[in-house]
Short mmCIF file of C-alpha atoms in Angstrom, two decimals:
data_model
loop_
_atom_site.label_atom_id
_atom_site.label_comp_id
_atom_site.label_asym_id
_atom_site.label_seq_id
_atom_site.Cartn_x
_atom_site.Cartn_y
_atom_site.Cartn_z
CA UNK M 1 -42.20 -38.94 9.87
CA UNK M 2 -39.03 -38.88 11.81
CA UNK M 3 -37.10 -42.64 11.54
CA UNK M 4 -34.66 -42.40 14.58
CA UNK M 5 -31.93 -45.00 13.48
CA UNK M 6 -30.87 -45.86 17.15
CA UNK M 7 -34.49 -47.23 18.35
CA UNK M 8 -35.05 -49.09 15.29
CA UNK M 9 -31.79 -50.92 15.69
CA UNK M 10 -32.75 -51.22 19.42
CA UNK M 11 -35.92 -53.09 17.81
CA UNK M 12 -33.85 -55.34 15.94
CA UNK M 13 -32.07 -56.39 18.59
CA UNK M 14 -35.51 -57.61 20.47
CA UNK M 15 -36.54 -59.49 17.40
CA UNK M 16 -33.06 -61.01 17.21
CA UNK M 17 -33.22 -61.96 20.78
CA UNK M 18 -36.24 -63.16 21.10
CA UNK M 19 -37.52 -60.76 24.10
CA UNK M 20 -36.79 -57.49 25.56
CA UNK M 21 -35.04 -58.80 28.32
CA UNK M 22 -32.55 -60.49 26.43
CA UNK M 23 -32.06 -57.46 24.46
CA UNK M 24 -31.12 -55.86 27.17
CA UNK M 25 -28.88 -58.27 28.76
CA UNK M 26 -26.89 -58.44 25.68
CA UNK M 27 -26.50 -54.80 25.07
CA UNK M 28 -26.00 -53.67 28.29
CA UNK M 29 -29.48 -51.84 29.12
CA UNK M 30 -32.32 -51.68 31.68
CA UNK M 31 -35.38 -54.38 30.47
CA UNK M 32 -36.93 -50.58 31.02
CA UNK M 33 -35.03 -48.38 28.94
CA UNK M 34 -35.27 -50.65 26.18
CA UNK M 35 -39.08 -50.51 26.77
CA UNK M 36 -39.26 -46.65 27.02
CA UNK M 37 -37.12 -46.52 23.63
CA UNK M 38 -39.19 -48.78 21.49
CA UNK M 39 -42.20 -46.88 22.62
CA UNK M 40 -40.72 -43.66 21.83
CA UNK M 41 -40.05 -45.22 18.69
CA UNK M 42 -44.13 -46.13 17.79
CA UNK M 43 -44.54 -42.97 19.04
CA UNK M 44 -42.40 -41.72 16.09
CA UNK M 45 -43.88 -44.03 13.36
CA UNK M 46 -47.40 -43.50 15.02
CA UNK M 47 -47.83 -47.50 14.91
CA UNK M 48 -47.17 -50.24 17.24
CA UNK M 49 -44.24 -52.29 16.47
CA UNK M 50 -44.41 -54.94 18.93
CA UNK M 51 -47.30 -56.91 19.91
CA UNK M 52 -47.18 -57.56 24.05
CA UNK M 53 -48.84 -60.37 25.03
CA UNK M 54 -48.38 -63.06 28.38
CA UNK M 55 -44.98 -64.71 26.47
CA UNK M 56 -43.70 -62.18 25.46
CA UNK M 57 -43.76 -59.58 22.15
CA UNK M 58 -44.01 -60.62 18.76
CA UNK M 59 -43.08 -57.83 15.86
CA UNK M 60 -46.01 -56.20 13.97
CA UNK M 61 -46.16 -55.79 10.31
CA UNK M 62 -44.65 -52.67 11.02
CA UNK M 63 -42.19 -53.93 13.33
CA UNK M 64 -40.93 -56.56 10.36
CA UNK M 65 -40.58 -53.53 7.97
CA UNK M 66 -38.44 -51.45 10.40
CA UNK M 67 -36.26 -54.35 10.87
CA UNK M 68 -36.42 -55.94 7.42
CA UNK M 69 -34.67 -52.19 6.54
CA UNK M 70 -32.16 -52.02 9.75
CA UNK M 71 -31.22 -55.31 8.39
CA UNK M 72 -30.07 -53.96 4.97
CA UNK M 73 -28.72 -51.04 6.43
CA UNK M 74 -26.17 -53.14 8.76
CA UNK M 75 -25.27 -54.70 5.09
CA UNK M 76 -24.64 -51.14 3.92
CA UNK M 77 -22.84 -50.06 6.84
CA UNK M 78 -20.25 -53.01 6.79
CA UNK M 79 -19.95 -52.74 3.32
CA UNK M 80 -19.33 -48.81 4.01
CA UNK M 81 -16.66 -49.87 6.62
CA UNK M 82 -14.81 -52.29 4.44
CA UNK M 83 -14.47 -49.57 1.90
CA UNK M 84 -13.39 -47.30 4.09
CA UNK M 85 -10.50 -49.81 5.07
CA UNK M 86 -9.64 -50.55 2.27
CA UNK M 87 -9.07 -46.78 1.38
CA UNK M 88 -7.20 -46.16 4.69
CA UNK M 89 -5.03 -49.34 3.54
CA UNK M 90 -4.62 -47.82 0.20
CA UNK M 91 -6.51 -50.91 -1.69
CA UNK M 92 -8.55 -48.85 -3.18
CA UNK M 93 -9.53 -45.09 -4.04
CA UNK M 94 -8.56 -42.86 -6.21
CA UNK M 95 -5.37 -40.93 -7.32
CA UNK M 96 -5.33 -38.11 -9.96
CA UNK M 97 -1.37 -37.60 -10.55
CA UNK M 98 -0.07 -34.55 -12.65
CA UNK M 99 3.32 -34.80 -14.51
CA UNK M 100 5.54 -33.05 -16.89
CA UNK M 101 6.85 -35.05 -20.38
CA UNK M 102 10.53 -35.70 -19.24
CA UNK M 103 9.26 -36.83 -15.91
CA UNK M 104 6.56 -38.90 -17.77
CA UNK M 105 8.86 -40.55 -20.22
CA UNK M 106 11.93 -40.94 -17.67
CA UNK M 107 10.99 -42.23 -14.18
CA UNK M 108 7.12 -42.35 -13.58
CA UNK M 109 6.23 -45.63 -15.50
CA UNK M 110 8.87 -47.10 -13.29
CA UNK M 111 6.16 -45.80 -10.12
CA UNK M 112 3.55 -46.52 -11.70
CA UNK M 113 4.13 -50.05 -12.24
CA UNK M 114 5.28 -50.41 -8.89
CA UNK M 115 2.36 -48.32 -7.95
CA UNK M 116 -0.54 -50.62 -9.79
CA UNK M 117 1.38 -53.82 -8.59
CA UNK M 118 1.11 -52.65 -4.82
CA UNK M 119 -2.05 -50.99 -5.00
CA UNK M 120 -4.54 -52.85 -7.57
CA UNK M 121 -7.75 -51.73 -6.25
CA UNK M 122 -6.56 -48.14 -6.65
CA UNK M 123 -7.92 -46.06 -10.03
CA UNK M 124 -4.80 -43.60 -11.32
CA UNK M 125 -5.09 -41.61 -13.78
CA UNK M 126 -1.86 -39.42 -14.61
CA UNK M 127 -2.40 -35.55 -16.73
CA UNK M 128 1.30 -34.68 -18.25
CA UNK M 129 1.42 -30.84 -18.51
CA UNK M 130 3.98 -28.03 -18.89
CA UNK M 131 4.60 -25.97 -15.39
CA UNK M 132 1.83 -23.40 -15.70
CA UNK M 133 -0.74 -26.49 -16.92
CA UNK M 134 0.32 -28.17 -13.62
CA UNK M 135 -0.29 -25.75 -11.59
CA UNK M 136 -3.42 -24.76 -12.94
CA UNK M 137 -4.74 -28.67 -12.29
CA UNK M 138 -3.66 -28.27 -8.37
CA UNK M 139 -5.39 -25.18 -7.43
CA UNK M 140 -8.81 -26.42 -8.92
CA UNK M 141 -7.99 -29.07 -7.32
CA UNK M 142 -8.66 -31.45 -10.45
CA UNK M 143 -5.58 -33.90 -9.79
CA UNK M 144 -4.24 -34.34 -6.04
CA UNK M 145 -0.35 -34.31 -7.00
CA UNK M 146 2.23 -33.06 -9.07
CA UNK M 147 5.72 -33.91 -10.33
CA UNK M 148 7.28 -29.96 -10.92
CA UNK M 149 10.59 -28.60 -11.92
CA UNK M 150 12.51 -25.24 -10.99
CA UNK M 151 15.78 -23.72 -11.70
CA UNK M 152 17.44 -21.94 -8.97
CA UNK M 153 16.93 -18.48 -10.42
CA UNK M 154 13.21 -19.13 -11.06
CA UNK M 155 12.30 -20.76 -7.89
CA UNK M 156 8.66 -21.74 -7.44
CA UNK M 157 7.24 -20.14 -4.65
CA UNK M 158 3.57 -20.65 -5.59
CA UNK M 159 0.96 -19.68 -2.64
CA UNK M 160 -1.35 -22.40 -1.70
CA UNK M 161 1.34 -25.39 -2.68
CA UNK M 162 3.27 -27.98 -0.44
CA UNK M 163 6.81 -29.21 -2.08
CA UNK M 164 8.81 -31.61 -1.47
CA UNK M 165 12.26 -31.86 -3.76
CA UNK M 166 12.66 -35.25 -5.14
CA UNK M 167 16.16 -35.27 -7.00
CA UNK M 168 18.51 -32.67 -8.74
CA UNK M 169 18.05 -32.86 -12.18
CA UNK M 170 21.49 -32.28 -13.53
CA UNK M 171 22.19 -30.82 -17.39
CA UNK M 172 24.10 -32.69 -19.90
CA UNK M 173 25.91 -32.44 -23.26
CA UNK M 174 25.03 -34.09 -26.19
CA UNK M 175 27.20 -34.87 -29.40
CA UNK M 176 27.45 -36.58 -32.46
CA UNK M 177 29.67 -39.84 -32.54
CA UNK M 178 31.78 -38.03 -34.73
CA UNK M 179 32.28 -35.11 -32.78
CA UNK M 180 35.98 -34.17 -31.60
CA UNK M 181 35.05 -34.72 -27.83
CA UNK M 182 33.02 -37.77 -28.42
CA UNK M 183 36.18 -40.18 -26.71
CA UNK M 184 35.55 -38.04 -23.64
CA UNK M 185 33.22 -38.51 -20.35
CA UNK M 186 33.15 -35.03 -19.31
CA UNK M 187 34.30 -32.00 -21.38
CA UNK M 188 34.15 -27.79 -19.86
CA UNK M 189 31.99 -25.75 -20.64
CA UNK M 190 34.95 -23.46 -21.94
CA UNK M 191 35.85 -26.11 -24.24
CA UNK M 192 32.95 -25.27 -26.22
CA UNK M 193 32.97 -21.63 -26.83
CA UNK M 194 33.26 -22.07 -30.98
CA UNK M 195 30.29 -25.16 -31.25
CA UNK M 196 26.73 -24.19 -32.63
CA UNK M 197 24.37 -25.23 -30.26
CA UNK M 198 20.87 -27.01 -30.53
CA UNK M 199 18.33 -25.52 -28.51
CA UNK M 200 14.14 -25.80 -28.08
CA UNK M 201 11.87 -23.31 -29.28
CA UNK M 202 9.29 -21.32 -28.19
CA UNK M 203 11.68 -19.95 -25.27
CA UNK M 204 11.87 -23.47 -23.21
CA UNK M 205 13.52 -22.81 -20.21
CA UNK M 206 16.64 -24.99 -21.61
CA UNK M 207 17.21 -21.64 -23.96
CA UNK M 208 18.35 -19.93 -20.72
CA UNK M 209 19.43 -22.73 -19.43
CA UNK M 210 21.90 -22.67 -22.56
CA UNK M 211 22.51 -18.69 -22.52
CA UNK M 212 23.34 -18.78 -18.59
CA UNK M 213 25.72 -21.82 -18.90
CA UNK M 214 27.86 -20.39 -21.31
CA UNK M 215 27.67 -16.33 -20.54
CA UNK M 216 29.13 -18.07 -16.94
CA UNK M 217 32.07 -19.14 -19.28
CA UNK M 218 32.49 -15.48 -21.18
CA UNK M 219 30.72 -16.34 -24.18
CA UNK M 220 27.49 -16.05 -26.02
CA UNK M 221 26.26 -19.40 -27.79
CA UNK M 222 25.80 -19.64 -31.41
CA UNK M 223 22.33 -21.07 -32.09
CA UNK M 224 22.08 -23.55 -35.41
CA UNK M 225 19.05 -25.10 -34.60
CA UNK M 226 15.34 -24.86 -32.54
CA UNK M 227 13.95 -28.22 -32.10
CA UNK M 228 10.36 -28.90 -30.70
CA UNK M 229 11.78 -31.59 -28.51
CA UNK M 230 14.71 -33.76 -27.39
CA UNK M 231 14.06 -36.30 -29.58
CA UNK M 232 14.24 -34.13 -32.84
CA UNK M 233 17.36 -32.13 -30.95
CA UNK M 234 19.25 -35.46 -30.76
CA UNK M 235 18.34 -36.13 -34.53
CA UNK M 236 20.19 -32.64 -35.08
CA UNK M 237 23.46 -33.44 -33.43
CA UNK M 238 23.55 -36.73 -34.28
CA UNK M 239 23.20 -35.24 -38.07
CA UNK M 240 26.38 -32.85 -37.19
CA UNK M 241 24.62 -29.63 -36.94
CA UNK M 242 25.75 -28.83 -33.79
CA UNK M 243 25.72 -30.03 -29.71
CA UNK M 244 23.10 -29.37 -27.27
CA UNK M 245 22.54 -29.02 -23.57
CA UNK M 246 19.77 -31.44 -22.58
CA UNK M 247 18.41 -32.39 -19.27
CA UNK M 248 19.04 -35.79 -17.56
CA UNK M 249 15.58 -36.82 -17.53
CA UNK M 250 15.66 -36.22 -20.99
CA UNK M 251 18.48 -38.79 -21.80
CA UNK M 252 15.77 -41.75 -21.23
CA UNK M 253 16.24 -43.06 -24.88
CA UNK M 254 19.20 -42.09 -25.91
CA UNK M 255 20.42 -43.08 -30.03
CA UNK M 256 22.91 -45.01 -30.94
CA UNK M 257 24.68 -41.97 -32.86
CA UNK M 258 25.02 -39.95 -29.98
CA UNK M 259 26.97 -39.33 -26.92
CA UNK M 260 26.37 -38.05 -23.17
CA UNK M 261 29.00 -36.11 -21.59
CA UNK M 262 28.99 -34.78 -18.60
CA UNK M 263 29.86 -31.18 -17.34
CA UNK M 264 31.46 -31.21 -13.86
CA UNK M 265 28.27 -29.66 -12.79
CA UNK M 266 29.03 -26.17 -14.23
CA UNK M 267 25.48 -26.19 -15.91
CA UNK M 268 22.39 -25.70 -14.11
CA UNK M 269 20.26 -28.70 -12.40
CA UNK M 270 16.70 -28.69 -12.64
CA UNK M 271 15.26 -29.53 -8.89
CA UNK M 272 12.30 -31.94 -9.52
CA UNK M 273 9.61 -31.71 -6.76
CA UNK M 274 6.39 -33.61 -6.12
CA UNK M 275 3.39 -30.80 -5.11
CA UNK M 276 0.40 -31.02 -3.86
CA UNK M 277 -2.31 -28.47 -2.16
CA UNK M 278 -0.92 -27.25 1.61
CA UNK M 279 -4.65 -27.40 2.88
CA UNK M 280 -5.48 -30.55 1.72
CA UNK M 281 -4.50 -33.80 3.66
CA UNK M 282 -2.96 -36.44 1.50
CA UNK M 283 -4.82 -38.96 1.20
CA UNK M 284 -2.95 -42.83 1.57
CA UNK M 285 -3.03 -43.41 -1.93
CA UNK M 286 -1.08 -40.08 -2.71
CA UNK M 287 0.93 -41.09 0.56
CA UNK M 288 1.92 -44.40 -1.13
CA UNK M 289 2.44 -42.84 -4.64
CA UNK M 290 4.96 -40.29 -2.91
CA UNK M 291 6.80 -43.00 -0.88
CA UNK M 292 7.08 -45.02 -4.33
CA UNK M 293 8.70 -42.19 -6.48
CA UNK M 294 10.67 -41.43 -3.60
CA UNK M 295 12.16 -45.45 -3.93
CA UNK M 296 11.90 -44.93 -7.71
CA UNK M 297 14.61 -41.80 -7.55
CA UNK M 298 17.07 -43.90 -4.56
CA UNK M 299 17.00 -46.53 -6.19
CA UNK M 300 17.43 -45.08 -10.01
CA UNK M 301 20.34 -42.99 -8.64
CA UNK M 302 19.00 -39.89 -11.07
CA UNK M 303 21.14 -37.21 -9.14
CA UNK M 304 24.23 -39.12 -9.56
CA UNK M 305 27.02 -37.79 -12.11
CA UNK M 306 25.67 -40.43 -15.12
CA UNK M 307 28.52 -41.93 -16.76
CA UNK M 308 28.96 -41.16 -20.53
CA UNK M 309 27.05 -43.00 -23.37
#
């Protein structure tokens, strides 16, 4: 049995009405054409839906059940359209955001509290990933954005991806308190041709980082130390065993026996870049997300030179 949605509104409009005259009046139809549709529409259900008699029509028992259900359907289809506003207005919806750890630690809460304060109705849920776990979540498609980093011998120029740049990223040097340039705010990297260095393990892209920055200054560096993260390479210098090169982003909780220099911009800047799929619209809650880090990085002045700590 074919339900046509049309005539059975059409029907609810006569019972609303009162007649089929006044159904037609108020939506613009022929007293005729809204005859020839409801009969089409018994036709359909193979019952009669309106009993004709001198007065006027009266709805059938069948006629009450098609409108009884038009009636919840109009509930369903304003709901529908109030969700569907509310997504358009970014009140609600979903937002699947990918991120790396710096990025994570460093500026996102910052968006995301902005984010949830703006945009309550909205679920987020945030992955944090290294570069090749990122981009594996975009192209199956199982978060809708990405925070990514490059360096400018490694550009990413991945198929399938729009990217935007978000800030420069720029490198800094870490020492101990106690270290000979620790009075200083910025030091060369020439200066530093006899330190040891700390460095990351399991080749981190800071090691080249670290190899390129000082084979530009005619040396090669002297590794003392591979930490599994910042946090354990700022333990290191701080405990004298050398200096390290360490990413801005990085520098979000600093200790108190440590010092940030900076270097003139003869290291290497990371370019930070927010990615997403080039054949997939964004929807307005990644539009707002974007347009919040986007504030987040103005107004946090991350690709400023930072002043020493």
């Amino acid at each position: 049995m074919h339900v046509d949605i049309g005539r059975s509104r059409l029907l609810a409009a006569v019972a609303r009405y009162g007649s089929m005259t006044a159904a037609a009046d108020r939506l613009a139809y022929t007293p005729s054409a809204v005859s020839q549709q409801i009969r089409k529409l018994e036709t359909e259900l193979g019952l009669r839906v309106l009993a004709r008699h001198a007065k006027g029509v009266d709805l059938t028992d069948a006629g009450r059940a098609v409108v009884e259900h038009v009636a919840g359907i109009e509930r369903q289809l304003a709901a529908l359209r109030e969700q569907l506003e509310d997504i358009r207005g970014a009140r609600a919806g979903t937002l699947r955001l990918g991120t790396f750890p710096t990025f994570g630690a460093s500026l996102l809460p910052f968006a995301i509290t902005s984010f949830t304060s703006r945009h309550p109705g909205v679920s987020l849920s945030v992955r944090s990933a290294r570069l090749t776990g990122l981009l594996d979540l975009l192209h199956s498609r199982e978060i809708e954005m990405a925070v990514l980093w490059d360096y400018e011998w490694s550009r990413l120029d991945e198929p399938g991806l729009s990217v935007h740049e978000l800030l420069a990223d720029p490198t800094r040097l870490v020492v101990s308190r106690s270290h000979r340039l620790a009075d200083r705010d910025a030091v060369g990297v020439d200066e530093l041709a006899e330190e040891r260095w700390i460095t990351r393990a399991d080749h981190h892209p800071v090691v080249e980082v670290l190899l390129r920055t000082c084979q530009s200054a005619g040396y090669e560096p002297a590794v003392a130390f591979e930490a599994h993260d910042y946090q354990e390479a700022q333990a290191m210098v701080a405990a004298g065993l050398g200096v390290a090169l360490v990413p801005q982003l990085a520098l979000s909780g600093v200790r108190e026996d440590v010092r940030v220099l900076g270097l003139g911009g003869q290291a290497p800047s990371r370019r930070i870049m927010l990615a997403s799929s080039a054949d997939r619209a964004p929807s307005p809650v990644g539009t707002a997300m974007a347009r919040i880090l986007r504030q987040v990085v103005r107004e946090g002045g991350w690709n400023r030179e930072a002043p020493a700590s």
